[in-house]
PDB file of C-alpha atoms in Angstrom:
ATOM      1  CA  GLN A   1       4.636-210.630 191.461  1.00 58.00           C
ATOM      2  CA  VAL A   2       1.522-212.835 191.312  1.00 86.00           C
ATOM      3  CA  TRP A   3       1.995-214.738 194.558  1.00 88.00           C
ATOM      4  CA  ALA A   4       2.617-213.491 198.287  1.00 91.00           C
ATOM      5  CA  VAL A   5       4.321-215.960 200.762  1.00 92.00           C
ATOM      6  CA  THR A   6       2.083-216.097 203.959  1.00 93.00           C
ATOM      7  CA  ALA A   7       4.012-218.826 205.770  1.00 94.00           C
ATOM      8  CA  ARG A   8       7.185-220.791 205.652  1.00 96.00           C
ATOM      9  CA  GLY A   9       8.372-224.047 207.379  1.00 96.00           C
ATOM     10  CA  GLY A  10       9.554-227.446 206.981  1.00 95.00           C
ATOM     11  CA  LEU A  11       8.666-230.987 207.658  1.00 95.00           C
ATOM     12  CA  THR A  12      10.201-234.449 207.618  1.00 95.00           C
ATOM     13  CA  LEU A  13       8.572-237.248 205.497  1.00 93.00           C
ATOM     14  CA  ALA A  14       9.413-240.908 205.538  1.00 90.00           C
ATOM     15  CA  LEU A  15       9.550-242.105 201.990  1.00 87.00           C
ATOM     16  CA  PRO A  16      11.131-245.231 200.309  1.00 80.00           C
ATOM     17  CA  GLY A  17      14.834-244.728 200.760  1.00 80.00           C
ATOM     18  CA  GLY A  18      14.699-242.960 204.078  1.00 86.00           C
ATOM     19  CA  GLU A  19      13.404-239.682 205.708  1.00 91.00           C
ATOM     20  CA  GLN A  20      13.370-236.556 203.612  1.00 93.00           C
ATOM     21  CA  GLN A  21      13.220-232.872 204.662  1.00 95.00           C
ATOM     22  CA  TRP A  22      10.847-230.733 202.520  1.00 96.00           C
ATOM     23  CA  ARG A  23      10.561-226.939 202.622  1.00 96.00           C
ATOM     24  CA  THR A  24       6.908-225.873 203.064  1.00 96.00           C
ATOM     25  CA  THR A  25       5.557-222.528 201.792  1.00 95.00           C
ATOM     26  CA  ASP A  26       1.887-221.078 201.857  1.00 94.00           C
ATOM     27  CA  LEU A  27       1.197-218.762 198.932  1.00 93.00           C
ATOM     28  CA  ARG A  28      -1.941-216.286 198.387  1.00 91.00           C
ATOM     29  CA  GLY A  29      -2.772-214.828 194.995  1.00 88.00           C
ATOM     30  CA  GLN A  30      -1.684-211.185 195.107  1.00 72.00           C
ATOM     31  CA  GLY A  31      -4.037-208.664 193.556  1.00 62.00           C
ATOM     32  CA  LEU A  32      -6.606-211.266 193.148  1.00 51.00           C
ATOM     33  CA  SER A  33      -8.426-210.937 196.546  1.00 51.00           C
ATOM     34  CA  THR A  34     -10.672-208.133 195.158  1.00 51.00           C
ATOM     35  CA  LEU A  35     -12.233-210.384 192.583  1.00 50.00           C
ATOM     36  CA  SER A  36     -16.117-210.000 192.521  1.00 50.00           C
ATOM     37  CA  GLY A  37     -18.748-212.522 191.960  1.00 54.00           C
ATOM     38  CA  GLY A  38     -17.996-214.722 195.133  1.00 56.00           C
ATOM     39  CA  GLN A  39     -14.621-215.976 193.645  1.00 64.00           C
ATOM     40  CA  ARG A  40     -12.203-216.646 196.409  1.00 70.00           C
ATOM     41  CA  THR A  41      -8.625-215.604 196.769  1.00 78.00           C
ATOM     42  CA  PRO A  42      -6.487-218.489 195.340  1.00 85.00           C
ATOM     43  CA  ARG A  43      -4.073-220.053 198.089  1.00 89.00           C
ATOM     44  CA  LEU A  44      -1.600-222.864 197.496  1.00 92.00           C
ATOM     45  CA  ARG A  45       0.572-225.176 199.930  1.00 94.00           C
ATOM     46  CA  VAL A  46       3.894-225.924 198.310  1.00 96.00           C
ATOM     47  CA  TRP A  47       6.495-228.317 199.371  1.00 96.00           C
ATOM     48  CA  SER A  48       9.947-228.248 197.701  1.00 97.00           C
ATOM     49  CA  GLN A  49      13.632-229.577 197.845  1.00 96.00           C
ATOM     50  CA  TYR A  50      16.681-229.706 195.773  1.00 93.00           C
ATOM     51  CA  TRP A  51      18.037-232.928 194.144  1.00 90.00           C
ATOM     52  CA  ILE A  52      21.700-232.405 193.544  1.00 86.00           C
ATOM     53  CA  ASN A  53      23.506-235.460 191.860  1.00 83.00           C
ATOM     54  CA  GLY A  54      21.406-237.916 194.260  1.00 83.00           C
ATOM     55  CA  HIS A  55      21.604-235.550 197.404  1.00 85.00           C
ATOM     56  CA  LEU A  56      18.388-234.035 198.632  1.00 89.00           C
ATOM     57  CA  THR A  57      18.496-230.667 200.552  1.00 89.00           C
ATOM     58  CA  THR A  58      15.955-227.859 201.213  1.00 91.00           C
ATOM     59  CA  SER A  59      18.776-225.330 201.624  1.00 91.00           C
ATOM     60  CA  ASP A  60      19.588-222.798 198.978  1.00 89.00           C
ATOM     61  CA  TRP A  61      23.282-222.515 199.904  1.00 89.00           C
ATOM     62  CA  ARG A  62      23.861-226.218 200.604  1.00 90.00           C
ATOM     63  CA  ALA A  63      22.348-226.887 197.051  1.00 88.00           C
ATOM     64  CA  LYS A  64      24.893-224.469 195.630  1.00 88.00           C
ATOM     65  CA  LEU A  65      27.862-225.844 197.403  1.00 88.00           C
ATOM     66  CA  LEU A  66      26.724-229.435 196.684  1.00 85.00           C
ATOM     67  CA  GLY A  67      26.578-228.601 192.858  1.00 83.00           C
ATOM     68  CA  ALA A  68      30.038-226.851 192.997  1.00 86.00           C
ATOM     69  CA  TRP A  69      31.590-229.696 195.006  1.00 83.00           C
ATOM     70  CA  GLU A  70      30.319-232.252 192.527  1.00 78.00           C
ATOM     71  CA  ARG A  71      31.523-230.468 189.592  1.00 77.00           C
ATOM     72  CA  LEU A  72      34.901-230.056 191.186  1.00 82.00           C
ATOM     73  CA  GLN A  73      35.042-233.817 191.659  1.00 79.00           C
ATOM     74  CA  GLY A  74      34.114-234.217 187.936  1.00 78.00           C
ATOM     75  CA  GLN A  75      30.647-235.632 188.821  1.00 71.00           C
ATOM     76  CA  GLY A  76      28.818-233.212 186.543  1.00 68.00           C
ATOM     77  CA  ASP A  77      26.184-230.764 187.676  1.00 70.00           C
ATOM     78  CA  ASP A  78      23.059-232.758 187.554  1.00 79.00           C
ATOM     79  CA  ALA A  79      20.285-230.941 189.511  1.00 84.00           C
ATOM     80  CA  ALA A  80      16.558-230.544 189.844  1.00 88.00           C
ATOM     81  CA  LEU A  81      14.133-228.396 191.891  1.00 92.00           C
ATOM     82  CA  LEU A  82      11.395-230.644 192.977  1.00 95.00           C
ATOM     83  CA  VAL A  83       8.028-228.847 193.599  1.00 96.00           C
ATOM     84  CA  VAL A  84       4.676-230.238 194.461  1.00 96.00           C
ATOM     85  CA  TYR A  85       1.632-228.292 195.324  1.00 94.00           C
ATOM     86  CA  ALA A  86      -2.028-228.327 196.363  1.00 93.00           C
ATOM     87  CA  ASP A  87      -4.787-225.973 196.445  1.00 90.00           C
ATOM     88  CA  LYS A  88      -5.680-224.824 200.037  1.00 85.00           C
ATOM     89  CA  THR A  89      -9.359-225.650 199.873  1.00 70.00           C
ATOM     90  CA  ASP A  90      -9.550-227.478 203.281  1.00 60.00           C
ATOM     91  CA  ALA A  91      -7.725-226.411 206.318  1.00 61.00           C
ATOM     92  CA  GLY A  92      -4.940-229.175 206.818  1.00 65.00           C
ATOM     93  CA  GLY A  93      -6.116-231.352 203.984  1.00 85.00           C
ATOM     94  CA  GLU A  94      -3.470-230.191 201.396  1.00 90.00           C
ATOM     95  CA  ASP A  95      -0.559-231.657 203.568  1.00 91.00           C
ATOM     96  CA  ALA A  96      -2.266-235.167 203.430  1.00 91.00           C
ATOM     97  CA  LEU A  97      -2.910-234.883 199.735  1.00 92.00           C
ATOM     98  CA  LEU A  98       0.668-234.008 199.182  1.00 94.00           C
ATOM     99  CA  GLU A  99       2.025-236.723 201.432  1.00 93.00           C
ATOM    100  CA  ARG A 100      -0.221-239.436 199.744  1.00 92.00           C
ATOM    101  CA  PHE A 101       1.062-238.170 196.293  1.00 94.00           C
ATOM    102  CA  LEU A 102       4.723-238.443 197.293  1.00 94.00           C
ATOM    103  CA  ARG A 103       4.297-241.805 198.859  1.00 93.00           C
ATOM    104  CA  GLN A 104       2.582-243.268 195.829  1.00 93.00           C
ATOM    105  CA  HIS A 105       4.928-241.739 193.223  1.00 93.00           C
ATOM    106  CA  TRP A 106       8.386-241.053 194.856  1.00 92.00           C
ATOM    107  CA  GLY A 107       9.673-244.402 193.597  1.00 90.00           C
ATOM    108  CA  ALA A 108       9.070-243.205 190.028  1.00 91.00           C
ATOM    109  CA  VAL A 109      10.352-239.792 190.424  1.00 91.00           C
ATOM    110  CA  ASP A 110      13.632-241.040 191.947  1.00 88.00           C
ATOM    111  CA  THR A 111      14.034-243.658 189.156  1.00 88.00           C
ATOM    112  CA  ASP A 112      13.462-240.833 186.522  1.00 88.00           C
ATOM    113  CA  LEU A 113      16.047-238.465 188.218  1.00 87.00           C
ATOM    114  CA  ARG A 114      18.655-241.216 188.499  1.00 82.00           C
ATOM    115  CA  GLY A 115      18.103-242.369 185.088  1.00 82.00           C
ATOM    116  CA  MET A 116      18.171-239.085 183.343  1.00 74.00           C
ATOM    117  CA  GLN A 117      21.438-238.536 185.510  1.00 65.00           C
ATOM    118  CA  ALA A 118      22.924-241.718 184.039  1.00 63.00           C
ATOM    119  CA  SER A 119      21.792-240.813 180.574  1.00 65.00           C
ATOM    120  CA  GLY A 120      23.005-237.278 180.568  1.00 59.00           C
ATOM    121  CA  ARG A 121      19.482-236.119 179.380  1.00 54.00           C
ATOM    122  CA  PRO A 122      17.552-233.423 181.036  1.00 54.00           C
ATOM    123  CA  VAL A 123      14.440-234.437 182.964  1.00 50.00           C
ATOM    124  CA  GLN A 124      11.054-232.674 182.187  1.00 52.00           C
ATOM    125  CA  GLN A 125       8.073-233.528 183.910  1.00 51.00           C
TER     126      GLN A 125
END
């Protein structure tokens, strides 16, 4: 394992289309803290959520249930794990960076997901 989880949590973010829950995780590079030459241990701030046939959730079990329910109703099994992350160079600055990114790009991400769902093609970005 290359990364160790140092913190977990969640947050609510108001984006076009309404408020969204995001899972937050702080990661620290494992086995890299002994690097010499003044290099720092890599650290990341990660936000994630599941997109299941247009429904958003941060819950692993709810994502599985939503996927199963959609398949039972004949709606297919379109799903994606959305992950955005930033280097934790400044204390607290990474959250502002991720929020700005999502506010600026959420419309395009949502459009792409719904477009791929309608076309039946997988999304890769």
